[in-house]
Coordinates of C-alpha atoms and ligand atoms in Angstrom, one line a residue:
M1 CA 87.7 86.9 140.4
S2 CA 86.1 86.6 143.9
F3 CA 82.9 84.8 144.3
E4 CA 81.1 88.1 144.8
D5 CA 82.6 89.6 141.7
L6 CA 81.6 86.5 139.8
H7 CA 78.0 86.9 141.2
K8 CA 77.9 90.5 140.2
A9 CA 79.2 89.7 136.7
T10 CA 76.4 87.1 136.2
A11 CA 73.7 89.4 137.6
H12 CA 74.9 92.1 135.2
Q13 CA 74.8 89.6 132.3
L14 CA 71.4 88.4 133.3
S15 CA 70.1 92.0 133.4
A16 CA 71.6 92.8 130.0
A17 CA 70.1 89.6 128.5
V18 CA 66.7 90.4 130.0
D19 CA 66.7 93.9 128.7
S20 CA 67.4 92.6 125.2
I21 CA 64.5 90.1 125.5
C22 CA 62.2 92.8 126.8
K23 CA 63.1 94.9 123.8
D24 CA 61.9 92.1 121.5
F25 CA 58.5 92.3 123.3
E26 CA 58.0 96.0 122.6
V27 CA 55.2 97.1 120.4
D28 CA 55.5 100.8 119.4
A29 CA 53.1 103.2 117.7
A30 CA 54.5 102.4 114.2
K31 CA 53.9 98.7 114.8
L32 CA 50.3 99.4 116.0
D33 CA 49.7 101.4 112.8
E34 CA 51.0 98.6 110.7
L35 CA 49.1 95.9 112.5
T36 CA 45.8 97.9 112.5
A37 CA 46.0 98.5 108.8
Y38 CA 46.8 94.8 108.2
F39 CA 43.9 93.7 110.4
I40 CA 41.4 95.8 108.4
E41 CA 42.8 94.3 105.2
Q42 CA 42.4 90.8 106.6
M43 CA 38.8 91.5 107.8
E44 CA 37.9 92.5 104.3
K45 CA 39.5 89.4 102.8
G46 CA 37.8 87.2 105.3
L47 CA 34.4 88.5 104.4
A48 CA 34.8 87.1 100.9
P49 CA 34.5 83.4 100.1
I50 CA 37.2 81.1 101.4
Q51 CA 38.1 77.9 99.6
D52 CA 39.3 75.5 102.3
K53 CA 38.4 76.7 105.7
Q54 CA 40.5 74.2 107.6
T55 CA 43.8 75.1 105.9
D56 CA 43.1 78.7 105.2
K57 CA 45.5 80.9 107.3
G58 CA 43.5 84.1 107.0
L59 CA 41.1 85.7 109.5
P60 CA 38.1 83.3 109.6
M61 CA 35.4 86.1 109.8
I62 CA 32.5 83.7 110.5
P63 CA 28.9 84.7 109.8
T64 CA 26.9 83.8 112.9
F65 CA 23.3 84.3 111.6
V66 CA 22.6 86.6 114.5
T67 CA 21.0 89.5 112.8
G68 CA 20.1 91.9 115.5
S69 CA 21.0 93.0 119.0
P70 CA 18.7 92.6 122.0
N71 CA 17.2 95.7 123.7
G72 CA 16.7 94.2 127.2
T73 CA 13.0 93.6 126.9
E74 CA 13.4 89.9 125.9
Q75 CA 11.7 87.5 128.3
G76 CA 11.7 83.8 128.9
V77 CA 13.3 80.8 130.7
L78 CA 15.9 79.0 128.6
L79 CA 18.7 76.5 129.0
A80 CA 22.3 77.3 128.1
A81 CA 25.3 75.1 127.9
D82 CA 28.8 76.4 127.6
L83 CA 32.0 74.5 126.6
G84 CA 34.9 76.8 127.3
G85 CA 38.7 76.2 127.7
T86 CA 38.6 74.7 131.1
N87 CA 35.0 74.3 132.3
F88 CA 31.6 73.1 131.1
R89 CA 28.6 75.0 132.4
V90 CA 25.0 74.2 132.2
C91 CA 22.6 77.0 133.1
S92 CA 18.9 77.8 133.3
V93 CA 18.5 81.5 132.5
T94 CA 15.5 83.6 133.3
L95 CA 15.4 86.8 131.2
N96 CA 13.2 89.2 133.1
G97 CA 12.6 91.6 130.2
D98 CA 14.0 94.6 132.1
H99 CA 17.7 94.3 131.3
T100 CA 18.0 91.9 134.3
Y101 CA 18.2 88.1 134.5
S102 CA 18.7 85.4 137.0
M103 CA 20.5 82.2 136.5
E104 CA 21.0 78.7 138.1
Q105 CA 24.1 77.0 137.0
M106 CA 26.3 74.0 137.5
K107 CA 30.0 74.2 136.5
S108 CA 32.2 71.2 136.0
K109 CA 35.9 71.2 135.4
I110 CA 36.6 69.3 132.2
P111 CA 38.4 66.1 133.2
D112 CA 42.1 66.1 132.3
E113 CA 41.7 62.8 130.3
L114 CA 39.4 64.6 127.8
L115 CA 42.0 67.2 127.3
E116 CA 45.1 65.1 127.3
D117 CA 44.4 61.6 126.1
E118 CA 45.1 61.2 122.4
N119 CA 42.5 58.4 122.0
V120 CA 39.5 60.5 123.1
T121 CA 36.6 60.6 120.6
S122 CA 33.8 63.1 119.9
D123 CA 31.4 60.7 121.6
D124 CA 33.5 60.7 124.7
L125 CA 33.5 64.4 124.9
F126 CA 29.9 65.0 124.0
G127 CA 28.8 62.1 126.0
Y128 CA 30.4 63.8 129.0
L129 CA 28.6 67.0 128.2
A130 CA 25.2 65.2 127.9
R131 CA 25.8 63.4 131.2
R132 CA 26.5 66.7 133.0
T133 CA 23.4 68.2 131.4
A134 CA 21.4 65.3 132.7
V135 CA 22.8 65.9 136.2
F136 CA 21.9 69.6 136.0
L137 CA 18.3 68.9 134.8
K138 CA 17.7 66.3 137.5
K139 CA 18.6 68.9 140.1
Y140 CA 17.0 72.0 138.7
H141 CA 14.2 70.9 136.4
P142 CA 13.3 67.4 137.6
D143 CA 9.6 67.8 136.6
A144 CA 10.5 68.8 133.0
I145 CA 12.4 65.5 132.4
A146 CA 10.3 63.2 134.5
P147 CA 8.2 60.6 132.4
K148 CA 4.7 62.0 131.7
A149 CA 1.5 60.2 132.7
G150 CA 0.1 58.1 129.9
G151 CA 3.4 58.3 128.0
A152 CA 2.6 61.9 126.9
A153 CA 5.5 63.7 125.3
A154 CA 7.4 66.0 127.5
E155 CA 7.4 69.7 126.7
S156 CA 10.4 70.8 124.7
L157 CA 13.2 72.7 126.4
K158 CA 15.1 75.1 124.2
L159 CA 18.9 75.2 124.8
G160 CA 21.5 77.6 123.4
F161 CA 25.0 76.0 123.1
T162 CA 28.0 78.2 123.5
F163 CA 30.9 76.5 121.8
S164 CA 34.0 78.6 122.1
Y165 CA 36.0 77.3 119.2
P166 CA 36.1 78.2 115.5
V167 CA 33.1 76.7 113.8
D168 CA 32.0 77.1 110.2
Q169 CA 28.4 78.1 111.1
T170 CA 25.8 77.3 108.5
S171 CA 22.7 78.4 110.3
L172 CA 21.8 79.6 113.8
N173 CA 21.8 76.0 115.0
S174 CA 24.4 74.2 113.0
G175 CA 28.1 74.4 112.4
S176 CA 31.1 72.2 111.9
L177 CA 34.3 72.5 113.8
I178 CA 37.1 74.1 111.8
R179 CA 39.8 73.3 114.3
W180 CA 40.3 73.0 118.0
T181 CA 42.1 75.8 119.9
K182 CA 43.2 76.2 123.5
G183 CA 43.5 72.8 125.2
F184 CA 41.5 70.3 123.2
N185 CA 42.8 68.0 120.5
I186 CA 40.2 65.5 119.4
P187 CA 40.8 65.0 115.7
D188 CA 37.6 63.2 114.9
T189 CA 35.4 66.3 115.8
V190 CA 37.0 68.4 113.1
G191 CA 34.5 68.9 110.2
K192 CA 31.6 67.6 112.2
D193 CA 28.4 69.4 113.2
V194 CA 28.9 70.1 117.0
V195 CA 25.2 70.7 117.6
Q196 CA 24.4 67.3 116.1
L197 CA 27.1 65.6 118.2
Y198 CA 25.7 67.1 121.4
Q199 CA 22.0 66.5 120.4
D200 CA 22.7 62.8 119.7
Q201 CA 24.4 62.3 123.1
L202 CA 21.5 64.1 124.8
T203 CA 19.1 61.6 123.1
E204 CA 21.4 58.8 124.4
Q205 CA 20.8 60.1 127.9
G206 CA 17.0 60.0 127.3
L207 CA 16.9 63.8 127.1
D208 CA 14.9 64.0 123.8
M209 CA 12.9 66.9 125.2
V210 CA 16.1 69.1 125.2
N211 CA 16.4 70.8 121.8
V212 CA 19.7 72.5 121.0
V213 CA 18.2 75.3 118.9
A214 CA 21.1 77.7 118.8
L215 CA 24.8 77.6 118.5
T216 CA 26.9 80.5 119.5
N217 CA 30.4 81.5 120.5
D218 CA 31.4 83.1 123.8
T219 CA 32.4 86.3 122.1
V220 CA 29.0 86.6 120.5
G221 CA 27.3 85.7 123.8
T222 CA 29.3 88.5 125.4
F223 CA 28.1 91.0 122.7
L224 CA 24.5 90.0 123.1
S225 CA 24.6 89.9 126.9
H226 CA 26.2 93.4 126.9
C227 CA 23.3 94.7 124.6
Y228 CA 20.7 93.0 126.8
T229 CA 22.0 94.4 130.1
S230 CA 22.7 97.9 128.8
N231 CA 20.2 100.5 127.5
N232 CA 20.0 99.8 123.8
T233 CA 16.7 100.8 122.1
D234 CA 16.4 98.4 119.1
S235 CA 15.2 94.9 119.1
L236 CA 16.8 91.5 118.4
T237 CA 13.7 90.4 116.6
S238 CA 13.3 93.6 114.5
G239 CA 16.7 93.1 113.0
E240 CA 17.6 96.7 113.5
I241 CA 20.6 97.8 115.4
S242 CA 21.9 101.0 116.8
E243 CA 25.6 101.5 116.9
P244 CA 27.6 98.4 116.1
T245 CA 29.5 97.6 119.3
I246 CA 32.1 94.9 119.8
G247 CA 32.0 91.9 122.0
C248 CA 35.4 90.5 123.0
I249 CA 37.1 87.9 125.2
F250 CA 40.5 88.2 126.8
G251 CA 40.7 85.0 128.9
T252 CA 42.2 81.6 128.3
G253 CA 41.7 82.4 124.6
T254 CA 40.9 85.6 122.8
N255 CA 38.3 86.6 120.2
G256 CA 36.0 89.3 119.1
C257 CA 32.8 89.9 117.2
Y258 CA 31.0 92.9 115.7
M259 CA 28.0 93.8 113.6
E260 CA 28.8 93.9 109.8
E261 CA 26.6 95.0 107.0
I262 CA 25.1 91.9 105.3
S263 CA 25.7 93.4 101.9
K264 CA 29.5 93.3 102.6
I265 CA 29.5 89.6 103.7
T266 CA 30.1 88.3 100.3
K267 CA 31.0 84.8 101.6
L268 CA 27.3 84.3 102.2
S269 CA 25.7 83.0 99.0
D270 CA 23.8 85.5 96.9
D271 CA 20.5 83.8 97.7
A272 CA 21.2 83.8 101.5
R273 CA 22.1 87.5 101.3
E274 CA 19.0 88.4 99.3
K275 CA 16.7 86.4 101.5
L276 CA 18.1 88.2 104.6
L277 CA 17.9 91.6 103.0
K278 CA 14.3 90.9 101.9
E279 CA 13.4 90.0 105.5
G280 CA 14.6 93.5 106.4
K281 CA 17.8 92.3 108.0
T282 CA 20.7 94.6 107.3
H283 CA 23.4 93.5 109.7
M284 CA 24.9 90.3 111.0
V285 CA 27.2 89.5 113.9
I286 CA 30.6 88.3 112.5
N287 CA 32.7 86.2 114.8
T288 CA 36.2 87.3 113.6
E289 CA 38.1 84.5 115.4
W290 CA 40.9 87.1 115.8
G291 CA 43.0 84.6 117.6
S292 CA 44.0 83.6 114.1
F293 CA 45.1 87.0 113.0
D294 CA 48.3 87.0 110.9
N295 CA 48.9 83.2 111.0
E296 CA 51.3 83.9 108.2
L297 CA 53.4 86.1 110.6
K298 CA 53.7 88.9 108.1
H299 CA 53.4 91.6 110.7
L300 CA 53.1 90.2 114.2
P301 CA 56.1 90.7 116.5
T302 CA 57.7 87.3 116.9
T303 CA 60.4 86.1 119.3
K304 CA 62.1 82.7 119.3
Y305 CA 60.0 81.8 122.3
D306 CA 56.7 82.3 120.3
I307 CA 58.0 80.0 117.6
D308 CA 59.0 77.3 120.1
I309 CA 55.7 77.4 122.0
D310 CA 53.7 77.2 118.8
Q311 CA 55.8 74.5 117.2
K312 CA 56.7 72.3 120.2
Y313 CA 53.9 72.7 122.7
T314 CA 50.6 73.3 120.9
P315 CA 48.3 70.9 119.0
N316 CA 47.6 73.5 116.3
P317 CA 51.0 74.8 115.1
G318 CA 50.8 77.6 112.6
F319 CA 47.3 78.6 113.7
H320 CA 45.9 81.0 116.3
L321 CA 49.3 82.8 116.4
F322 CA 47.7 86.1 117.6
E323 CA 46.1 84.2 120.5
K324 CA 49.4 82.6 121.4
R325 CA 50.8 86.1 122.0
V326 CA 47.8 87.6 123.8
S327 CA 45.7 85.2 125.8
G328 CA 45.9 84.0 129.4
M329 CA 46.7 80.5 128.4
F330 CA 50.0 81.6 126.9
L331 CA 51.3 84.4 129.1
G332 CA 52.8 82.0 131.7
E333 CA 54.1 79.7 129.0
V334 CA 56.0 82.5 127.4
L335 CA 57.6 83.4 130.7
R336 CA 58.4 79.7 131.4
N337 CA 60.2 79.4 128.0
V338 CA 62.2 82.5 128.6
L339 CA 63.3 81.3 132.0
V340 CA 64.3 77.9 130.8
D341 CA 66.3 79.6 128.0
L342 CA 68.1 82.0 130.4
H343 CA 69.0 79.0 132.5
A344 CA 70.3 77.1 129.5
R345 CA 72.5 80.1 128.8
G346 CA 73.9 79.9 132.3
L347 CA 72.4 83.3 133.4
I348 CA 69.9 82.3 136.0
F349 CA 69.1 79.6 138.7
A350 CA 72.8 78.6 138.9
Q351 CA 72.0 76.1 141.7
Y352 CA 70.6 73.8 139.0
R353 CA 73.5 72.5 136.9
T354 CA 71.4 71.0 134.1
Q355 CA 68.0 71.5 132.7
A356 CA 66.9 68.1 134.0
Q357 CA 67.6 69.3 137.5
L358 CA 65.3 72.3 137.2
P359 CA 62.1 72.0 139.3
H360 CA 59.8 69.6 137.4
R361 CA 57.1 72.2 137.2
L362 CA 59.4 74.7 135.4
Q363 CA 60.1 72.0 132.9
T364 CA 56.4 71.3 132.3
P365 CA 54.6 73.1 129.4
F366 CA 51.7 75.3 130.6
E367 CA 52.4 74.7 134.2
L368 CA 53.0 78.3 134.9
D369 CA 49.6 80.0 135.2
S370 CA 49.0 83.6 134.2
E371 CA 47.6 84.2 137.6
V372 CA 51.2 83.9 139.0
L373 CA 52.3 86.6 136.5
S374 CA 49.5 88.8 137.8
H375 CA 51.0 88.6 141.3
I376 CA 54.5 89.4 140.1
E377 CA 53.3 92.2 137.9
I378 CA 52.2 94.4 140.9
D379 CA 54.6 93.1 143.5
D380 CA 56.1 96.1 145.3
S381 CA 57.1 94.3 148.5
T382 CA 60.7 94.6 149.8
G383 CA 63.0 92.2 147.9
L384 CA 60.0 91.2 145.9
R385 CA 59.0 88.8 148.6
E386 CA 55.5 88.2 147.1
T387 CA 57.1 87.1 143.9
E388 CA 59.4 84.8 145.8
L389 CA 56.5 83.1 147.6
S390 CA 54.4 82.9 144.4
L391 CA 57.2 81.2 142.5
L392 CA 57.9 78.8 145.3
Q393 CA 54.3 77.9 145.7
S394 CA 53.5 77.5 142.0
L395 CA 56.8 76.1 140.6
R396 CA 58.7 75.1 143.7
L397 CA 61.3 77.5 142.4
P398 CA 63.6 79.3 144.8
T399 CA 64.9 82.7 143.5
S400 CA 67.3 85.4 144.6
P401 CA 66.3 89.1 144.9
S402 CA 68.2 90.0 141.7
E403 CA 66.6 87.2 139.8
R404 CA 63.2 88.3 140.9
K405 CA 63.9 91.8 139.7
E406 CA 64.6 90.5 136.3
I407 CA 61.6 88.1 136.3
Q408 CA 59.4 91.1 137.1
K409 CA 60.8 93.0 134.1
L410 CA 60.0 90.0 131.9
V411 CA 56.5 89.6 133.3
R412 CA 55.8 93.3 132.6
A413 CA 57.1 93.1 129.0
I414 CA 55.0 90.0 128.2
S415 CA 51.8 91.4 129.6
R416 CA 52.4 94.8 128.0
R417 CA 52.9 93.1 124.6
S418 CA 49.6 91.2 125.2
A419 CA 47.6 94.3 126.1
Y420 CA 49.1 96.4 123.2
L421 CA 48.3 93.7 120.7
A422 CA 44.8 93.4 122.2
A423 CA 44.3 97.0 121.1
V424 CA 44.8 96.2 117.4
P425 CA 41.5 94.4 116.6
I426 CA 39.6 97.0 118.6
A427 CA 41.1 99.9 116.8
A428 CA 40.7 98.1 113.4
I429 CA 37.0 97.2 113.9
T430 CA 36.3 100.7 115.2
I431 CA 37.9 102.2 112.1
K432 CA 36.4 99.7 109.6
T433 CA 32.9 100.2 110.8
G434 CA 33.3 104.0 111.1
V435 CA 31.3 103.8 114.3
L436 CA 33.0 106.9 115.8
N437 CA 31.7 109.0 113.0
K438 CA 28.2 107.6 112.7
R439 CA 26.7 109.8 115.4
Y440 CA 27.2 113.2 116.7
H441 CA 29.9 112.7 119.3
G442 CA 29.9 109.0 118.4
E443 CA 30.9 106.7 121.2
V444 CA 31.5 103.0 121.1
E445 CA 30.7 100.4 123.8
I446 CA 32.7 97.3 124.0
G447 CA 31.5 94.4 126.0
C448 CA 34.5 92.4 127.4
D449 CA 34.8 89.2 129.3
G450 CA 37.6 86.8 130.3
S451 CA 40.0 86.4 133.2
V452 CA 42.8 88.6 131.7
V453 CA 40.7 91.7 131.0
E454 CA 38.8 91.3 134.3
Y455 CA 41.6 90.4 136.7
Y456 CA 45.1 91.0 135.2
P457 CA 46.4 94.2 136.9
G458 CA 46.9 97.0 134.6
F459 CA 45.7 95.1 131.5
R460 CA 42.9 97.5 130.7
S461 CA 44.9 100.6 131.2
M462 CA 47.7 99.3 129.0
L463 CA 45.2 98.4 126.4
R464 CA 43.8 102.0 126.5
H465 CA 47.2 103.4 126.3
A466 CA 47.8 101.4 123.1
L467 CA 44.5 102.5 121.7
A468 CA 45.6 106.1 122.1
L469 CA 48.9 105.3 120.4
S470 CA 47.1 103.5 117.6
P471 CA 45.5 105.2 114.6
L472 CA 42.5 106.0 116.8
G473 CA 44.6 108.5 118.6
S474 CA 43.8 109.9 122.0
E475 CA 40.5 111.5 120.9
G476 CA 39.3 108.2 119.5
E477 CA 40.5 106.3 122.6
R478 CA 38.4 108.5 124.8
K479 CA 35.3 107.5 123.0
V480 CA 35.9 103.8 123.3
H481 CA 34.3 102.4 126.5
L482 CA 35.4 99.0 127.7
R483 CA 32.7 97.5 129.8
L484 CA 32.8 94.2 131.5
A485 CA 29.9 92.0 130.3
K486 CA 29.5 89.0 132.6
D487 CA 27.8 85.7 131.9
G488 CA 27.9 86.2 128.1
S489 CA 28.0 82.5 127.4
G490 CA 25.0 81.9 129.5
V491 CA 22.8 84.9 128.8
G492 CA 24.0 85.3 125.2
A493 CA 23.2 81.6 124.4
A494 CA 19.8 82.0 126.1
L495 CA 19.1 85.1 123.9
C496 CA 20.0 83.2 120.8
A497 CA 17.8 80.3 121.8
L498 CA 14.9 82.7 122.4
V499 CA 14.8 83.9 118.8
A500 CA 15.6 80.5 117.3
Ligands
LIG1 C1 38.5 80.3 120.2 C2 37.3 81.3 120.1 C3 36.9 81.7 121.5 C4 38.1 82.3 122.2 C5 37.7 82.8 123.6 C6 39.6 80.9 121.0 O1 40.6 80.0 121.2 O2 39.0 80.0 118.9 O3 36.2 80.6 119.4 O4 35.9 82.7 121.3 O5 39.1 81.3 122.3 O6 37.2 81.7 124.4

């Protein structure tokens, strides 16, 4: 066989292998039906009492103690702090009371050692958060923290804390970490009250005047901020709601929340439920933590790459398995695993004879960013030149035109599976709450945030396509409005702090 024939044969084998992998990433209408029905079942199960929250594999369905949605008239100046997957943000939020707000903020990238060093403690992490808070206050509110004449006490500053990890919330301002997700792995935080940990470190920094009065999740923040900025007529303080909408995040991680009837949240104690009902509260926001949907893998589509990533490269194997197929943190990692496997099978990157010779970055878990996939997804340049540059720049990986063609197929299969799966919780919550049937021509608004939903090309249209294929059907899909709701973790936390 000539060299050219040999090359053609390998290109053909690569293409056949890639087609077969892409097939494993397909999610069809029947699968969407099955997953949506199972999601509804899991929501119902998760609303009932759970024995051991740290080992339970079901949908967490966490009561948030947020019992109303804002109507945009809320006013005040509040602090907010937000610990997400990659950054810590401190903000001072001014709610103008007319659906608008202004915000001063300081964002810091979480130092790698806090994410990677095994010996990091809660005090190290929360000490860092408190020090960044002090830097922010010195810059933006120096008077508020300056010593007062005659030793008088400083005026208290209310702070809402957005902590975007699963927390067993016990009240609006307390909750213990169930488990870390995304990048963190600090075992001694698990089971501890994260508000207390933060408050203690603020005190250490001499910031006793800062009171962490509310704890919230970014998805709840997105929901509240969406309600505040849009024209909703009921009030956060009255405890009334109009149509239950959904707040959701498709970014580094994924999650969603919605308004549930308090009478159905049987995991709240009878006393707590009765008290809330007596106060006239009828609904509460539930943080579903849908990243943990189907941790038992009864229905989720699963490839060998998903199993490897979960088991070999994540600190929480067996948990957050939905997130590991959907969110931005994992899209690049799935592609990286597929490429390394195709190389091991002798089908791609033949210039590297062994795995050890592959570019270091291609061998490094989580080095391939989903942003690179977003460039490849829409590359229509001749010979996929953009893809070539993108892979060279990000991974130092040279590719041939035929390899790039196959890589693009893989990228599109991975992102499509992500967007199709993302439709499942939205369809399920819409059906469970019956929101589309509650009003004449019922419509549902969904506040979304996160880099994937905001920037990944085609993600929203693929999600919509999947909603139409799901049990919602195309008529239901048309009534679901996905709206970008920005600054949820700042504005939402401030709204929570306001009513605390
Ligand atoms: C966390 C959620 C969070 C989501 C989006 C997930 O990993 O468990 O609490 O809302 O990421 O940031």
